[in-house]
Amino acid sequence: MTTHTATAPGESRPVALVTGAARGIGAAIALQLAKRGFDVALADLRFDDGDALRASIEATGARADLFVGDIARLDEHEALLAQVLAWAAKPLDCLVNNAGVAPEQRVDLLEMSAASFDRVLDINLRGTLFLTQCVARHMAGTASEHARAIVSVSSVSAEMASPERAEYCVSKAGIAMLTKLFAVRLAPLGIGVFEVRPGIIATPMTQAVAEKYTKRIEEGLVPAARWGQPEDVARAVAALADGSFGFATGSVVNVDGALSVARL
């Protein structure tokens, strides 16, 4: 697999699609990929400040555009990909699966509803799996001069149990197996597939529990003794996306300040 960092003037740029890109980790990933030489298609349910986000990415010299869609709607996947390809005018080189939701309410495992489970799984796992399938078919049927990769943003919750948000944990554990399956299937084609597991990251999703986690971090929960930032995750994703670690396909990268390391 070839690798690249920044793109020289006149050089062909690889194209990445980032889901859940309107804010937080997704927006940081899109910006970091642009700095690494990618043109970036940003997809999300809506963009509250899309013009500013696009401008920040274009300021790096990248092309960028916004695509509105719901990955839980499997019947919209082909249309989303077609729109991105029409905009890019070249094959897709990278998919970053970042779209995801937390339960609307944290409740005890014994009280979890089927409706909440279905909502979280439809977006975090079912939608992600079938969008990945859609993009993988495209990649398998096209050629590119660039390295190609699929990177899924999961969570330390893929392994660390939180009984008050079981549906989220189950969805992220599913992403772990999704990564292994696509890594094995796509390895002969030279397409790298990776999972990135953030820990406690300062994003809109964690804002409601910020006070709780700040206290726990101060008490030693995270060995790095700080909140993670979206940029921490973005740098890991970008390194995996550019082909530098192609032979490490199937790998998991924890971006959590050693939170998930077992300790005595």
Short mmCIF file of C-alpha atoms in Angstrom, two decimals:
data_model
loop_
_atom_site.label_atom_id
_atom_site.label_comp_id
_atom_site.label_asym_id
_atom_site.label_seq_id
_atom_site.Cartn_x
_atom_site.Cartn_y
_atom_site.Cartn_z
CA MET A 1 0.00 0.00 0.00
CA THR A 2 1.23 3.49 -0.77
CA THR A 3 1.40 6.18 1.86
CA HIS A 4 1.21 9.95 1.83
CA THR A 5 1.22 12.86 4.19
CA ALA A 6 0.65 16.30 2.75
CA THR A 7 -0.29 16.64 -0.91
CA ALA A 8 1.95 18.69 -3.18
CA PRO A 9 0.41 21.32 -5.49
CA GLY A 10 -0.98 19.63 -8.59
CA GLU A 11 -0.83 16.16 -7.04
CA SER A 12 -3.99 14.09 -7.00
CA ARG A 13 -5.62 14.11 -3.57
CA PRO A 14 -7.24 11.06 -1.98
CA VAL A 15 -10.91 11.33 -0.99
CA ALA A 16 -12.38 10.51 2.42
CA LEU A 17 -15.96 10.23 3.63
CA VAL A 18 -16.49 10.96 7.32
CA THR A 19 -19.85 10.19 8.96
CA GLY A 20 -21.06 12.03 12.04
CA ALA A 21 -18.89 14.91 10.86
CA ALA A 22 -20.92 17.94 11.94
CA ARG A 23 -19.20 18.44 15.29
CA GLY A 24 -16.98 16.94 17.96
CA ILE A 25 -14.76 14.03 17.00
CA GLY A 26 -16.11 13.81 13.45
CA ALA A 27 -15.38 17.45 12.66
CA ALA A 28 -11.89 17.12 14.13
CA ILE A 29 -11.25 14.01 12.01
CA ALA A 30 -12.38 15.79 8.84
CA LEU A 31 -10.04 18.71 9.54
CA GLN A 32 -7.09 16.46 10.36
CA LEU A 33 -7.61 14.42 7.19
CA ALA A 34 -7.65 17.64 5.17
CA LYS A 35 -4.34 18.62 6.75
CA ARG A 36 -3.00 15.20 5.75
CA GLY A 37 -3.86 15.86 2.10
CA PHE A 38 -7.37 14.44 1.73
CA ASP A 39 -10.39 16.02 0.11
CA VAL A 40 -13.21 15.39 2.56
CA ALA A 41 -16.92 14.62 2.23
CA LEU A 42 -18.69 15.28 5.53
CA ALA A 43 -21.93 13.43 6.24
CA ASP A 44 -24.37 13.93 9.10
CA LEU A 45 -28.06 14.27 9.92
CA ARG A 46 -27.71 18.05 9.86
CA PHE A 47 -25.08 20.78 9.98
CA ASP A 48 -25.85 23.62 12.37
CA ASP A 49 -22.83 25.66 11.22
CA GLY A 50 -21.87 23.90 8.04
CA ASP A 51 -20.50 26.93 6.19
CA ALA A 52 -17.95 27.65 8.91
CA LEU A 53 -16.96 23.99 9.15
CA ARG A 54 -16.47 23.71 5.40
CA ALA A 55 -14.49 26.94 5.34
CA SER A 56 -12.15 25.72 8.08
CA ILE A 57 -11.40 22.60 6.05
CA GLU A 58 -11.01 24.44 2.76
CA ALA A 59 -8.55 26.80 4.46
CA THR A 60 -6.10 23.87 4.53
CA GLY A 61 -6.20 23.67 0.73
CA ALA A 62 -8.61 20.74 0.65
CA ARG A 63 -11.90 20.43 -1.14
CA ALA A 64 -14.84 19.78 1.18
CA ASP A 65 -18.59 19.41 0.92
CA LEU A 66 -21.49 18.55 3.20
CA PHE A 67 -23.90 15.65 2.68
CA VAL A 68 -27.06 15.28 4.74
CA GLY A 69 -28.27 11.76 5.44
CA ASP A 70 -29.19 9.17 8.06
CA ILE A 71 -26.98 6.09 8.11
CA ALA A 72 -29.75 4.21 9.93
CA ARG A 73 -31.68 4.40 6.64
CA LEU A 74 -30.08 1.57 4.71
CA ASP A 75 -31.96 2.52 1.56
CA GLU A 76 -30.08 5.85 1.51
CA HIS A 77 -26.57 4.41 1.48
CA GLU A 78 -26.20 3.95 -2.27
CA ALA A 79 -27.51 7.48 -2.91
CA LEU A 80 -25.09 8.96 -0.37
CA LEU A 81 -22.15 7.19 -1.96
CA ALA A 82 -23.27 8.24 -5.45
CA GLN A 83 -23.50 11.88 -4.35
CA VAL A 84 -20.03 11.76 -2.82
CA LEU A 85 -18.53 10.14 -5.92
CA ALA A 86 -20.20 12.68 -8.21
CA TRP A 87 -18.75 15.50 -6.12
CA ALA A 88 -15.29 13.93 -5.90
CA ALA A 89 -15.17 12.86 -9.57
CA LYS A 90 -12.90 9.99 -8.54
CA PRO A 91 -13.14 6.80 -6.42
CA LEU A 92 -13.37 6.92 -2.64
CA ASP A 93 -10.16 6.10 -0.76
CA CYS A 94 -11.22 6.26 2.88
CA LEU A 95 -14.35 5.76 4.95
CA VAL A 96 -14.37 6.92 8.56
CA ASN A 97 -17.32 5.48 10.46
CA ASN A 98 -17.80 8.03 13.21
CA ALA A 99 -21.58 8.50 13.35
CA GLY A 100 -23.06 7.25 16.59
CA VAL A 101 -25.43 8.05 19.41
CA ALA A 102 -25.64 7.41 23.12
CA PRO A 103 -28.87 6.27 24.82
CA GLU A 104 -31.24 9.16 25.34
CA GLN A 105 -31.34 8.18 29.03
CA ARG A 106 -28.90 6.20 31.12
CA VAL A 107 -30.89 3.52 32.90
CA ASP A 108 -30.10 0.33 34.75
CA LEU A 109 -29.60 -2.72 32.55
CA LEU A 110 -32.69 -4.31 34.09
CA GLU A 111 -34.76 -1.33 32.95
CA MET A 112 -33.38 -0.91 29.41
CA SER A 113 -36.13 -0.77 26.79
CA ALA A 114 -36.22 -2.50 23.44
CA ALA A 115 -36.93 0.84 21.79
CA SER A 116 -33.73 2.37 23.17
CA PHE A 117 -31.73 -0.71 22.20
CA ASP A 118 -33.09 -0.64 18.66
CA ARG A 119 -32.40 3.09 18.23
CA VAL A 120 -28.77 2.81 19.32
CA LEU A 121 -28.05 -0.39 17.42
CA ASP A 122 -29.74 0.84 14.23
CA ILE A 123 -27.35 3.79 14.04
CA ASN A 124 -24.18 2.62 15.75
CA LEU A 125 -23.99 -0.92 14.40
CA ARG A 126 -26.57 -1.81 11.74
CA GLY A 127 -26.19 1.44 9.84
CA THR A 128 -22.42 1.39 10.15
CA LEU A 129 -22.13 -2.22 9.01
CA PHE A 130 -24.20 -1.78 5.89
CA LEU A 131 -22.63 1.55 4.93
CA THR A 132 -19.25 -0.15 5.28
CA GLN A 133 -20.50 -2.98 3.07
CA CYS A 134 -21.67 -0.44 0.48
CA VAL A 135 -18.33 1.38 0.44
CA ALA A 136 -16.33 -1.87 0.51
CA ARG A 137 -18.14 -3.05 -2.63
CA HIS A 138 -17.23 0.23 -4.31
CA MET A 139 -13.59 -0.04 -3.26
CA ALA A 140 -13.41 -3.67 -4.39
CA GLY A 141 -14.70 -2.70 -7.82
CA THR A 142 -12.47 0.33 -8.44
CA ALA A 143 -8.80 1.18 -8.45
CA SER A 144 -6.93 4.08 -6.91
CA GLU A 145 -3.39 5.40 -6.86
CA HIS A 146 -3.78 6.06 -3.13
CA ALA A 147 -3.83 3.86 -0.05
CA ARG A 148 -7.34 2.82 0.91
CA ALA A 149 -8.71 2.35 4.41
CA ILE A 150 -11.84 1.98 6.49
CA VAL A 151 -11.56 3.29 10.05
CA SER A 152 -14.37 2.86 12.57
CA VAL A 153 -14.51 5.03 15.67
CA SER A 154 -15.67 2.75 18.45
CA SER A 155 -15.16 3.23 22.19
CA VAL A 156 -13.47 1.73 25.21
CA SER A 157 -17.04 0.59 25.88
CA ALA A 158 -16.43 -2.17 23.35
CA GLU A 159 -14.76 -3.98 26.27
CA MET A 160 -15.44 -1.93 29.42
CA ALA A 161 -18.92 -2.63 30.79
CA SER A 162 -21.30 0.17 31.80
CA PRO A 163 -24.59 -1.45 32.86
CA GLU A 164 -26.38 1.91 32.79
CA ARG A 165 -25.84 2.20 29.02
CA ALA A 166 -25.82 -1.39 27.89
CA GLU A 167 -27.13 -0.71 24.40
CA TYR A 168 -24.16 1.57 23.70
CA CYS A 169 -21.68 -1.03 24.94
CA VAL A 170 -23.26 -3.76 22.84
CA SER A 171 -23.16 -1.56 19.75
CA LYS A 172 -19.47 -0.80 20.19
CA ALA A 173 -18.63 -4.43 20.87
CA GLY A 174 -20.30 -5.14 17.53
CA ILE A 175 -18.03 -2.61 15.83
CA ALA A 176 -15.05 -4.59 17.13
CA MET A 177 -16.21 -7.70 15.28
CA LEU A 178 -17.22 -5.66 12.23
CA THR A 179 -13.63 -4.45 12.03
CA LYS A 180 -12.22 -7.97 12.20
CA LEU A 181 -14.63 -9.26 9.56
CA PHE A 182 -13.94 -6.52 7.03
CA ALA A 183 -10.21 -6.63 7.76
CA VAL A 184 -10.06 -10.31 6.82
CA ARG A 185 -12.33 -9.89 3.79
CA LEU A 186 -10.53 -6.84 2.36
CA ALA A 187 -6.91 -7.67 3.23
CA PRO A 188 -6.29 -9.44 -0.11
CA LEU A 189 -7.36 -6.22 -1.85
CA GLY A 190 -4.88 -4.10 0.10
CA ILE A 191 -7.60 -2.20 1.96
CA GLY A 192 -6.74 -1.54 5.60
CA VAL A 193 -9.51 -1.80 8.20
CA PHE A 194 -9.05 -0.43 11.71
CA GLU A 195 -10.88 0.33 14.94
CA VAL A 196 -10.13 3.38 17.09
CA ARG A 197 -11.42 3.30 20.67
CA PRO A 198 -11.68 6.70 22.33
CA GLY A 199 -11.92 6.96 26.08
CA ILE A 200 -13.39 9.94 27.92
CA ILE A 201 -13.37 12.68 25.28
CA ALA A 202 -14.64 16.24 25.70
CA THR A 203 -17.47 16.39 23.15
CA PRO A 204 -21.13 17.44 23.06
CA MET A 205 -22.02 13.80 23.78
CA THR A 206 -20.17 13.81 27.11
CA GLN A 207 -21.18 17.33 28.16
CA ALA A 208 -24.08 16.09 30.28
CA VAL A 209 -21.75 13.97 32.42
CA ALA A 210 -18.77 16.35 32.39
CA GLU A 211 -18.89 17.11 36.11
CA LYS A 212 -19.03 13.42 37.02
CA TYR A 213 -16.08 12.47 34.82
CA THR A 214 -13.97 15.49 35.76
CA LYS A 215 -14.22 14.38 39.39
CA ARG A 216 -13.35 10.78 38.52
CA ILE A 217 -10.38 11.88 36.42
CA GLU A 218 -9.14 13.96 39.33
CA GLU A 219 -9.47 10.83 41.49
CA GLY A 220 -7.24 8.84 39.14
CA LEU A 221 -9.61 7.11 36.72
CA VAL A 222 -7.47 8.10 33.72
CA PRO A 223 -3.72 7.58 34.19
CA ALA A 224 -2.98 10.46 31.80
CA ALA A 225 -4.89 12.68 34.29
CA ARG A 226 -6.86 14.65 31.73
CA TRP A 227 -9.86 14.62 29.43
CA GLY A 228 -9.19 13.45 25.91
CA GLN A 229 -9.78 15.95 23.12
CA PRO A 230 -11.33 15.34 19.69
CA GLU A 231 -7.94 16.11 18.15
CA ASP A 232 -6.40 13.17 20.02
CA VAL A 233 -8.76 10.84 18.22
CA ALA A 234 -8.43 12.67 14.91
CA ARG A 235 -4.66 12.27 14.80
CA ALA A 236 -4.94 8.51 15.34
CA VAL A 237 -7.61 8.13 12.65
CA ALA A 238 -5.61 10.16 10.13
CA ALA A 239 -2.48 8.08 10.72
CA LEU A 240 -4.43 4.91 10.00
CA ALA A 241 -6.20 6.42 7.00
CA ASP A 242 -3.10 7.38 5.05
CA GLY A 243 -1.76 3.86 4.59
CA SER A 244 1.19 4.14 6.96
CA PHE A 245 -0.01 1.10 8.91
CA GLY A 246 -1.47 -0.94 6.06
CA PHE A 247 0.05 -4.25 7.18
CA ALA A 248 -1.46 -3.73 10.64
CA THR A 249 -4.97 -4.13 9.22
CA GLY A 250 -7.46 -5.41 11.78
CA SER A 251 -5.75 -3.57 14.61
CA VAL A 252 -7.36 -1.65 17.46
CA VAL A 253 -5.94 1.66 18.68
CA ASN A 254 -6.97 2.85 22.13
CA VAL A 255 -7.05 6.64 22.48
CA ASP A 256 -7.88 6.82 26.17
CA GLY A 257 -4.89 7.97 28.23
CA ALA A 258 -4.42 4.36 29.43
CA LEU A 259 -7.94 4.23 30.89
CA SER A 260 -8.52 0.72 29.53
CA VAL A 261 -5.22 -0.75 30.72
CA ALA A 262 -5.82 -3.33 33.43
CA ARG A 263 -4.24 -2.25 36.72
CA LEU A 264 -3.61 -3.74 40.12
#
